[in-house]
């Protein structure tokens, strides 16, 4: 069993000591019907690769030791066989079924029984439909301590011309996050969450304290607000050349595939 080391606030801790990963590939993909009635959207091709491969690249860049894929029961078997048909055999990959559609934070909580007993100090979480089609070498920045006060959680953000469709992040000049809004029509920032996060091991107890929203879901915004309250959420900016896309709609999926094709041409 892996035992996590503890570091006092204000000290420097290794950026990659005991890193685990979670990739979220549940949901119905309703905006991509009818294709996703029979194929999980995270397996759809983005030109030359299935969508999940881009999240797997991030996990490789972050040197995760162990990875939990949170999926639907109907898709668990195919995700269990990823090393056989997609690679990444150097990563210990496990699957967990999200039994009810209770939000992104609820999906993260599904991995607790696998990861908490092993004492990982950092947990990297990627939404499986958030793609960096041009490369993920920058993603190791998600693990860096923000400053001398210690960094409890990090969110990857990017400037977007139409931020109201995403989680909107307001940060100070130093990168300290002061507010997160979910799909707000009125907003002070054009920075949006790109679907990549890094948390310390307090994430598990923070998830316990989240109250379901009016939608009956455990919201990601609530988890991030918990860190903001403690002054422990910072942001890192995704470089434009990373080629970030959210593949939630047919148009965005096509745009991502075209960008990928241009990269390889």
mmCIF file of C-alpha atoms in Angstrom:
data_model
loop_
_atom_site.group_PDB
_atom_site.id
_atom_site.type_symbol
_atom_site.label_atom_id
_atom_site.label_comp_id
_atom_site.label_asym_id
_atom_site.label_seq_id
_atom_site.Cartn_x
_atom_site.Cartn_y
_atom_site.Cartn_z
ATOM 1 C CA UNK A 1 0.000 0.000 0.000
ATOM 2 C CA UNK A 2 1.292 3.443 -0.892
ATOM 3 C CA UNK A 3 1.526 5.822 2.057
ATOM 4 C CA UNK A 4 1.207 9.514 1.216
ATOM 5 C CA UNK A 5 3.733 11.915 2.746
ATOM 6 C CA UNK A 6 2.508 15.078 4.394
ATOM 7 C CA UNK A 7 4.052 18.531 3.927
ATOM 8 C CA UNK A 8 3.341 21.601 6.021
ATOM 9 C CA UNK A 9 1.848 24.651 4.369
ATOM 10 C CA UNK A 10 4.617 26.990 3.264
ATOM 11 C CA UNK A 11 7.069 24.228 2.416
ATOM 12 C CA UNK A 12 7.971 22.938 -1.004
ATOM 13 C CA UNK A 13 6.691 19.515 -1.887
ATOM 14 C CA UNK A 14 7.685 17.447 -4.913
ATOM 15 C CA UNK A 15 5.484 18.303 -7.886
ATOM 16 C CA UNK A 16 5.103 14.698 -9.020
ATOM 17 C CA UNK A 17 5.229 12.691 -5.781
ATOM 18 C CA UNK A 18 2.466 10.113 -5.788
ATOM 19 C CA UNK A 19 0.299 11.252 -8.718
ATOM 20 C CA UNK A 20 -2.876 9.410 -9.698
ATOM 21 C CA UNK A 21 -5.315 10.184 -12.476
ATOM 22 C CA UNK A 22 -9.052 10.095 -13.109
ATOM 23 C CA UNK A 23 -10.600 10.279 -16.582
ATOM 24 C CA UNK A 24 -14.367 10.824 -16.721
ATOM 25 C CA UNK A 25 -16.066 9.121 -19.670
ATOM 26 C CA UNK A 26 -19.645 8.661 -18.469
ATOM 27 C CA UNK A 27 -22.789 10.436 -19.603
ATOM 28 C CA UNK A 28 -25.068 9.797 -22.542
ATOM 29 C CA UNK A 29 -23.592 12.154 -25.142
ATOM 30 C CA UNK A 30 -27.142 13.270 -25.954
ATOM 31 C CA UNK A 31 -26.026 16.241 -28.066
ATOM 32 C CA UNK A 32 -24.262 13.794 -30.388
ATOM 33 C CA UNK A 33 -27.248 11.475 -30.899
ATOM 34 C CA UNK A 34 -27.871 9.229 -32.790
ATOM 35 C CA UNK A 35 -24.216 8.118 -33.040
ATOM 36 C CA UNK A 36 -23.805 8.013 -29.267
ATOM 37 C CA UNK A 37 -26.813 5.771 -28.771
ATOM 38 C CA UNK A 38 -24.537 2.861 -29.648
ATOM 39 C CA UNK A 39 -20.998 4.286 -29.233
ATOM 40 C CA UNK A 40 -19.652 6.102 -26.187
ATOM 41 C CA UNK A 41 -18.774 9.635 -27.321
ATOM 42 C CA UNK A 42 -15.275 9.344 -25.863
ATOM 43 C CA UNK A 43 -14.591 6.571 -28.393
ATOM 44 C CA UNK A 44 -15.628 8.642 -31.405
ATOM 45 C CA UNK A 45 -12.757 9.439 -33.776
ATOM 46 C CA UNK A 46 -11.131 12.851 -33.766
ATOM 47 C CA UNK A 47 -9.543 12.434 -37.195
ATOM 48 C CA UNK A 48 -6.951 9.727 -36.467
ATOM 49 C CA UNK A 49 -7.542 8.915 -32.782
ATOM 50 C CA UNK A 50 -10.415 8.194 -30.401
ATOM 51 C CA UNK A 51 -11.265 11.150 -28.182
ATOM 52 C CA UNK A 52 -10.136 9.444 -24.978
ATOM 53 C CA UNK A 53 -6.574 9.180 -26.312
ATOM 54 C CA UNK A 54 -6.045 12.897 -25.729
ATOM 55 C CA UNK A 55 -6.889 12.567 -22.024
ATOM 56 C CA UNK A 56 -4.634 9.532 -21.844
ATOM 57 C CA UNK A 57 -1.796 11.642 -23.281
ATOM 58 C CA UNK A 58 -2.302 14.147 -20.462
ATOM 59 C CA UNK A 59 -2.059 11.364 -17.887
ATOM 60 C CA UNK A 60 1.170 10.159 -19.444
ATOM 61 C CA UNK A 61 2.632 13.676 -19.407
ATOM 62 C CA UNK A 62 1.732 14.017 -15.726
ATOM 63 C CA UNK A 63 3.486 10.715 -14.939
ATOM 64 C CA UNK A 64 0.460 9.220 -13.218
ATOM 65 C CA UNK A 65 1.169 5.893 -11.551
ATOM 66 C CA UNK A 66 -2.426 4.731 -11.453
ATOM 67 C CA UNK A 67 -5.479 5.756 -13.462
ATOM 68 C CA UNK A 68 -9.173 5.256 -12.768
ATOM 69 C CA UNK A 69 -11.562 5.553 -15.694
ATOM 70 C CA UNK A 70 -15.068 6.409 -14.469
ATOM 71 C CA UNK A 71 -17.598 5.137 -16.994
ATOM 72 C CA UNK A 72 -21.093 3.770 -17.603
ATOM 73 C CA UNK A 73 -21.760 0.090 -16.935
ATOM 74 C CA UNK A 74 -22.455 -0.583 -20.621
ATOM 75 C CA UNK A 75 -19.015 0.715 -21.635
ATOM 76 C CA UNK A 76 -16.855 -0.684 -18.850
ATOM 77 C CA UNK A 77 -15.584 -3.700 -20.768
ATOM 78 C CA UNK A 78 -14.185 -1.687 -23.675
ATOM 79 C CA UNK A 79 -12.431 0.785 -21.361
ATOM 80 C CA UNK A 80 -10.898 -2.113 -19.438
ATOM 81 C CA UNK A 81 -9.178 -3.215 -22.644
ATOM 82 C CA UNK A 82 -7.538 0.135 -23.505
ATOM 83 C CA UNK A 83 -3.966 -1.201 -23.152
ATOM 84 C CA UNK A 84 -4.752 -3.942 -25.686
ATOM 85 C CA UNK A 85 -5.957 -1.653 -28.493
ATOM 86 C CA UNK A 86 -4.749 1.849 -27.632
ATOM 87 C CA UNK A 87 -1.611 1.405 -25.549
ATOM 88 C CA UNK A 88 -0.592 3.183 -22.312
ATOM 89 C CA UNK A 89 0.397 -0.171 -20.822
ATOM 90 C CA UNK A 90 2.867 1.598 -18.514
ATOM 91 C CA UNK A 91 -0.074 3.017 -16.536
ATOM 92 C CA UNK A 92 -2.041 0.895 -14.066
ATOM 93 C CA UNK A 93 -5.564 1.377 -15.445
ATOM 94 C CA UNK A 94 -8.713 0.516 -13.513
ATOM 95 C CA UNK A 95 -12.377 1.176 -14.232
ATOM 96 C CA UNK A 96 -15.211 2.219 -11.931
ATOM 97 C CA UNK A 97 -18.872 2.495 -12.885
ATOM 98 C CA UNK A 98 -20.781 5.675 -12.074
ATOM 99 C CA UNK A 99 -24.093 4.124 -11.107
ATOM 100 C CA UNK A 100 -26.164 7.296 -11.244
ATOM 101 C CA UNK A 101 -25.833 10.520 -13.255
ATOM 102 C CA UNK A 102 -25.089 12.728 -10.243
ATOM 103 C CA UNK A 103 -22.659 15.234 -11.709
ATOM 104 C CA UNK A 104 -18.964 15.652 -12.378
ATOM 105 C CA UNK A 105 -18.045 15.873 -8.698
ATOM 106 C CA UNK A 106 -20.123 12.739 -8.156
ATOM 107 C CA UNK A 107 -18.127 10.994 -10.867
ATOM 108 C CA UNK A 108 -14.836 11.954 -9.206
ATOM 109 C CA UNK A 109 -16.117 10.572 -5.905
ATOM 110 C CA UNK A 110 -16.611 7.187 -7.575
ATOM 111 C CA UNK A 111 -12.817 6.775 -7.713
ATOM 112 C CA UNK A 112 -12.334 7.317 -3.985
ATOM 113 C CA UNK A 113 -12.305 3.670 -2.914
ATOM 114 C CA UNK A 114 -9.592 2.931 -5.467
ATOM 115 C CA UNK A 115 -7.299 5.869 -4.801
ATOM 116 C CA UNK A 116 -7.704 7.188 -1.268
ATOM 117 C CA UNK A 117 -6.330 4.063 0.488
ATOM 118 C CA UNK A 118 -3.187 4.274 -1.642
ATOM 119 C CA UNK A 119 -2.319 7.720 -0.318
ATOM 120 C CA UNK A 120 -1.717 9.671 -3.515
ATOM 121 C CA UNK A 121 -0.764 13.280 -2.880
ATOM 122 C CA UNK A 122 -2.063 14.658 -6.168
ATOM 123 C CA UNK A 123 -5.078 13.637 -8.215
ATOM 124 C CA UNK A 124 -5.240 14.779 -11.847
ATOM 125 C CA UNK A 125 -8.782 14.815 -13.240
ATOM 126 C CA UNK A 126 -9.591 15.093 -16.948
ATOM 127 C CA UNK A 127 -12.970 15.258 -18.639
ATOM 128 C CA UNK A 128 -12.799 12.736 -21.457
ATOM 129 C CA UNK A 129 -14.427 15.094 -23.968
ATOM 130 C CA UNK A 130 -11.917 17.904 -23.375
ATOM 131 C CA UNK A 131 -9.318 17.608 -26.113
ATOM 132 C CA UNK A 132 -5.863 19.103 -26.609
ATOM 133 C CA UNK A 133 -5.437 17.963 -30.176
ATOM 134 C CA UNK A 134 -2.088 19.636 -30.875
ATOM 135 C CA UNK A 135 -0.198 18.348 -27.859
ATOM 136 C CA UNK A 136 -0.231 17.967 -24.092
ATOM 137 C CA UNK A 137 3.389 18.571 -23.067
ATOM 138 C CA UNK A 138 2.260 21.773 -21.325
ATOM 139 C CA UNK A 139 -0.123 19.816 -19.060
ATOM 140 C CA UNK A 140 2.511 18.951 -16.458
ATOM 141 C CA UNK A 141 2.054 22.566 -15.317
ATOM 142 C CA UNK A 142 -1.150 21.384 -13.648
ATOM 143 C CA UNK A 143 1.041 19.773 -10.974
ATOM 144 C CA UNK A 144 3.222 22.712 -10.034
ATOM 145 C CA UNK A 145 2.926 24.362 -6.616
ATOM 146 C CA UNK A 146 1.489 27.816 -7.198
ATOM 147 C CA UNK A 147 3.633 29.706 -4.692
ATOM 148 C CA UNK A 148 5.315 29.494 -1.297
ATOM 149 C CA UNK A 149 1.990 29.282 0.538
ATOM 150 C CA UNK A 150 1.254 25.911 -1.021
ATOM 151 C CA UNK A 151 -1.249 25.025 -3.718
ATOM 152 C CA UNK A 152 -4.157 22.743 -2.941
ATOM 153 C CA UNK A 153 -5.836 22.640 -6.360
ATOM 154 C CA UNK A 154 -5.248 23.859 -9.912
ATOM 155 C CA UNK A 155 -7.623 24.412 -12.829
ATOM 156 C CA UNK A 156 -6.528 24.710 -16.467
ATOM 157 C CA UNK A 157 -8.132 27.705 -18.195
ATOM 158 C CA UNK A 158 -8.117 29.398 -21.570
ATOM 159 C CA UNK A 159 -9.499 32.635 -23.021
ATOM 160 C CA UNK A 160 -12.702 31.989 -24.979
ATOM 161 C CA UNK A 161 -14.761 34.331 -27.187
ATOM 162 C CA UNK A 162 -18.071 32.909 -25.928
ATOM 163 C CA UNK A 163 -17.462 31.899 -22.298
ATOM 164 C CA UNK A 164 -21.126 31.634 -21.296
ATOM 165 C CA UNK A 165 -21.245 28.035 -22.553
ATOM 166 C CA UNK A 166 -18.589 26.932 -20.041
ATOM 167 C CA UNK A 167 -17.435 27.248 -16.460
ATOM 168 C CA UNK A 168 -16.073 30.805 -16.152
ATOM 169 C CA UNK A 169 -13.030 31.458 -13.956
ATOM 170 C CA UNK A 170 -12.036 34.800 -12.416
ATOM 171 C CA UNK A 171 -8.413 34.989 -11.259
ATOM 172 C CA UNK A 172 -6.045 37.574 -9.830
ATOM 173 C CA UNK A 173 -2.903 38.594 -11.713
ATOM 174 C CA UNK A 174 -0.974 35.966 -9.764
ATOM 175 C CA UNK A 175 -3.372 33.216 -10.852
ATOM 176 C CA UNK A 176 -5.281 32.874 -7.583
ATOM 177 C CA UNK A 177 -8.885 31.972 -8.440
ATOM 178 C CA UNK A 178 -11.487 34.122 -6.706
ATOM 179 C CA UNK A 179 -14.685 33.006 -8.417
ATOM 180 C CA UNK A 180 -16.098 30.264 -10.628
ATOM 181 C CA UNK A 181 -19.431 30.602 -12.425
ATOM 182 C CA UNK A 182 -21.220 27.892 -14.364
ATOM 183 C CA UNK A 183 -22.459 29.028 -17.799
ATOM 184 C CA UNK A 184 -23.217 32.577 -16.670
ATOM 185 C CA UNK A 185 -24.785 35.084 -19.088
ATOM 186 C CA UNK A 186 -23.256 37.974 -17.135
ATOM 187 C CA UNK A 187 -19.567 37.539 -16.332
ATOM 188 C CA UNK A 188 -16.411 39.528 -15.559
ATOM 189 C CA UNK A 189 -13.955 37.130 -17.171
ATOM 190 C CA UNK A 190 -13.488 35.369 -20.503
ATOM 191 C CA UNK A 191 -11.385 32.571 -19.017
ATOM 192 C CA UNK A 192 -13.088 29.180 -19.057
ATOM 193 C CA UNK A 193 -12.374 25.791 -17.511
ATOM 194 C CA UNK A 194 -10.922 23.413 -20.092
ATOM 195 C CA UNK A 195 -11.785 20.224 -18.217
ATOM 196 C CA UNK A 196 -8.424 19.527 -16.556
ATOM 197 C CA UNK A 197 -7.829 19.805 -12.809
ATOM 198 C CA UNK A 198 -5.333 18.834 -10.124
ATOM 199 C CA UNK A 199 -6.335 18.291 -6.492
ATOM 200 C CA UNK A 200 -4.572 17.497 -3.249
ATOM 201 C CA UNK A 201 -5.764 14.572 -1.132
ATOM 202 C CA UNK A 202 -8.258 16.744 0.771
ATOM 203 C CA UNK A 203 -10.492 16.366 -2.284
ATOM 204 C CA UNK A 204 -12.116 13.261 -0.809
ATOM 205 C CA UNK A 205 -13.348 14.943 2.370
ATOM 206 C CA UNK A 206 -14.361 18.029 0.406
ATOM 207 C CA UNK A 207 -16.525 15.858 -1.844
ATOM 208 C CA UNK A 208 -18.285 14.477 1.236
ATOM 209 C CA UNK A 209 -19.396 17.978 2.192
ATOM 210 C CA UNK A 210 -20.962 18.895 -1.166
ATOM 211 C CA UNK A 211 -24.740 19.270 -1.120
ATOM 212 C CA UNK A 212 -26.616 18.255 -4.285
ATOM 213 C CA UNK A 213 -27.747 21.168 -6.426
ATOM 214 C CA UNK A 214 -31.285 21.860 -7.594
ATOM 215 C CA UNK A 215 -30.520 19.451 -10.464
ATOM 216 C CA UNK A 216 -29.790 16.723 -7.934
ATOM 217 C CA UNK A 217 -26.108 16.693 -8.908
ATOM 218 C CA UNK A 218 -22.826 17.131 -7.078
ATOM 219 C CA UNK A 219 -21.505 20.102 -9.005
ATOM 220 C CA UNK A 220 -17.879 20.673 -9.963
ATOM 221 C CA UNK A 221 -18.395 24.340 -9.147
ATOM 222 C CA UNK A 222 -19.135 23.405 -5.533
ATOM 223 C CA UNK A 223 -15.876 21.467 -5.250
ATOM 224 C CA UNK A 224 -13.877 24.359 -6.705
ATOM 225 C CA UNK A 225 -15.620 26.844 -4.406
ATOM 226 C CA UNK A 226 -14.495 24.763 -1.436
ATOM 227 C CA UNK A 227 -10.883 25.329 -2.451
ATOM 228 C CA UNK A 228 -11.514 29.022 -3.206
ATOM 229 C CA UNK A 229 -12.907 29.464 0.312
ATOM 230 C CA UNK A 230 -9.600 28.198 1.712
ATOM 231 C CA UNK A 231 -7.534 30.294 -0.699
ATOM 232 C CA UNK A 232 -6.180 27.176 -2.342
ATOM 233 C CA UNK A 233 -7.349 27.245 -5.968
ATOM 234 C CA UNK A 234 -5.077 28.607 -8.689
ATOM 235 C CA UNK A 235 -5.224 28.589 -12.475
ATOM 236 C CA UNK A 236 -2.765 27.739 -15.214
ATOM 237 C CA UNK A 237 -3.329 28.992 -18.740
ATOM 238 C CA UNK A 238 -3.534 26.480 -21.570
ATOM 239 C CA UNK A 239 -1.406 27.747 -24.485
ATOM 240 C CA UNK A 240 -3.405 28.480 -27.630
ATOM 241 C CA UNK A 241 -1.148 26.154 -29.608
ATOM 242 C CA UNK A 242 -2.363 23.185 -27.507
ATOM 243 C CA UNK A 243 -5.490 23.126 -29.644
ATOM 244 C CA UNK A 244 -8.176 22.851 -26.973
ATOM 245 C CA UNK A 245 -11.664 21.710 -27.996
ATOM 246 C CA UNK A 246 -14.776 20.643 -26.145
ATOM 247 C CA UNK A 247 -16.307 17.927 -28.333
ATOM 248 C CA UNK A 248 -19.790 18.108 -26.827
ATOM 249 C CA UNK A 249 -21.568 19.006 -30.082
ATOM 250 C CA UNK A 250 -21.278 17.817 -33.710
ATOM 251 C CA UNK A 251 -19.794 21.156 -34.813
ATOM 252 C CA UNK A 252 -17.132 21.098 -32.100
ATOM 253 C CA UNK A 253 -16.264 17.502 -32.899
ATOM 254 C CA UNK A 254 -15.783 18.373 -36.569
ATOM 255 C CA UNK A 255 -13.721 21.450 -35.672
ATOM 256 C CA UNK A 256 -11.441 19.333 -33.494
ATOM 257 C CA UNK A 257 -10.994 16.754 -36.244
ATOM 258 C CA UNK A 258 -10.165 19.430 -38.822
ATOM 259 C CA UNK A 259 -7.596 20.993 -36.482
ATOM 260 C CA UNK A 260 -6.047 17.590 -35.895
ATOM 261 C CA UNK A 261 -5.873 16.927 -39.642
ATOM 262 C CA UNK A 262 -4.168 20.261 -40.276
ATOM 263 C CA UNK A 263 -1.618 19.460 -37.575
ATOM 264 C CA UNK A 264 -0.695 16.174 -39.253
ATOM 265 C CA UNK A 265 -0.762 17.441 -42.846
#
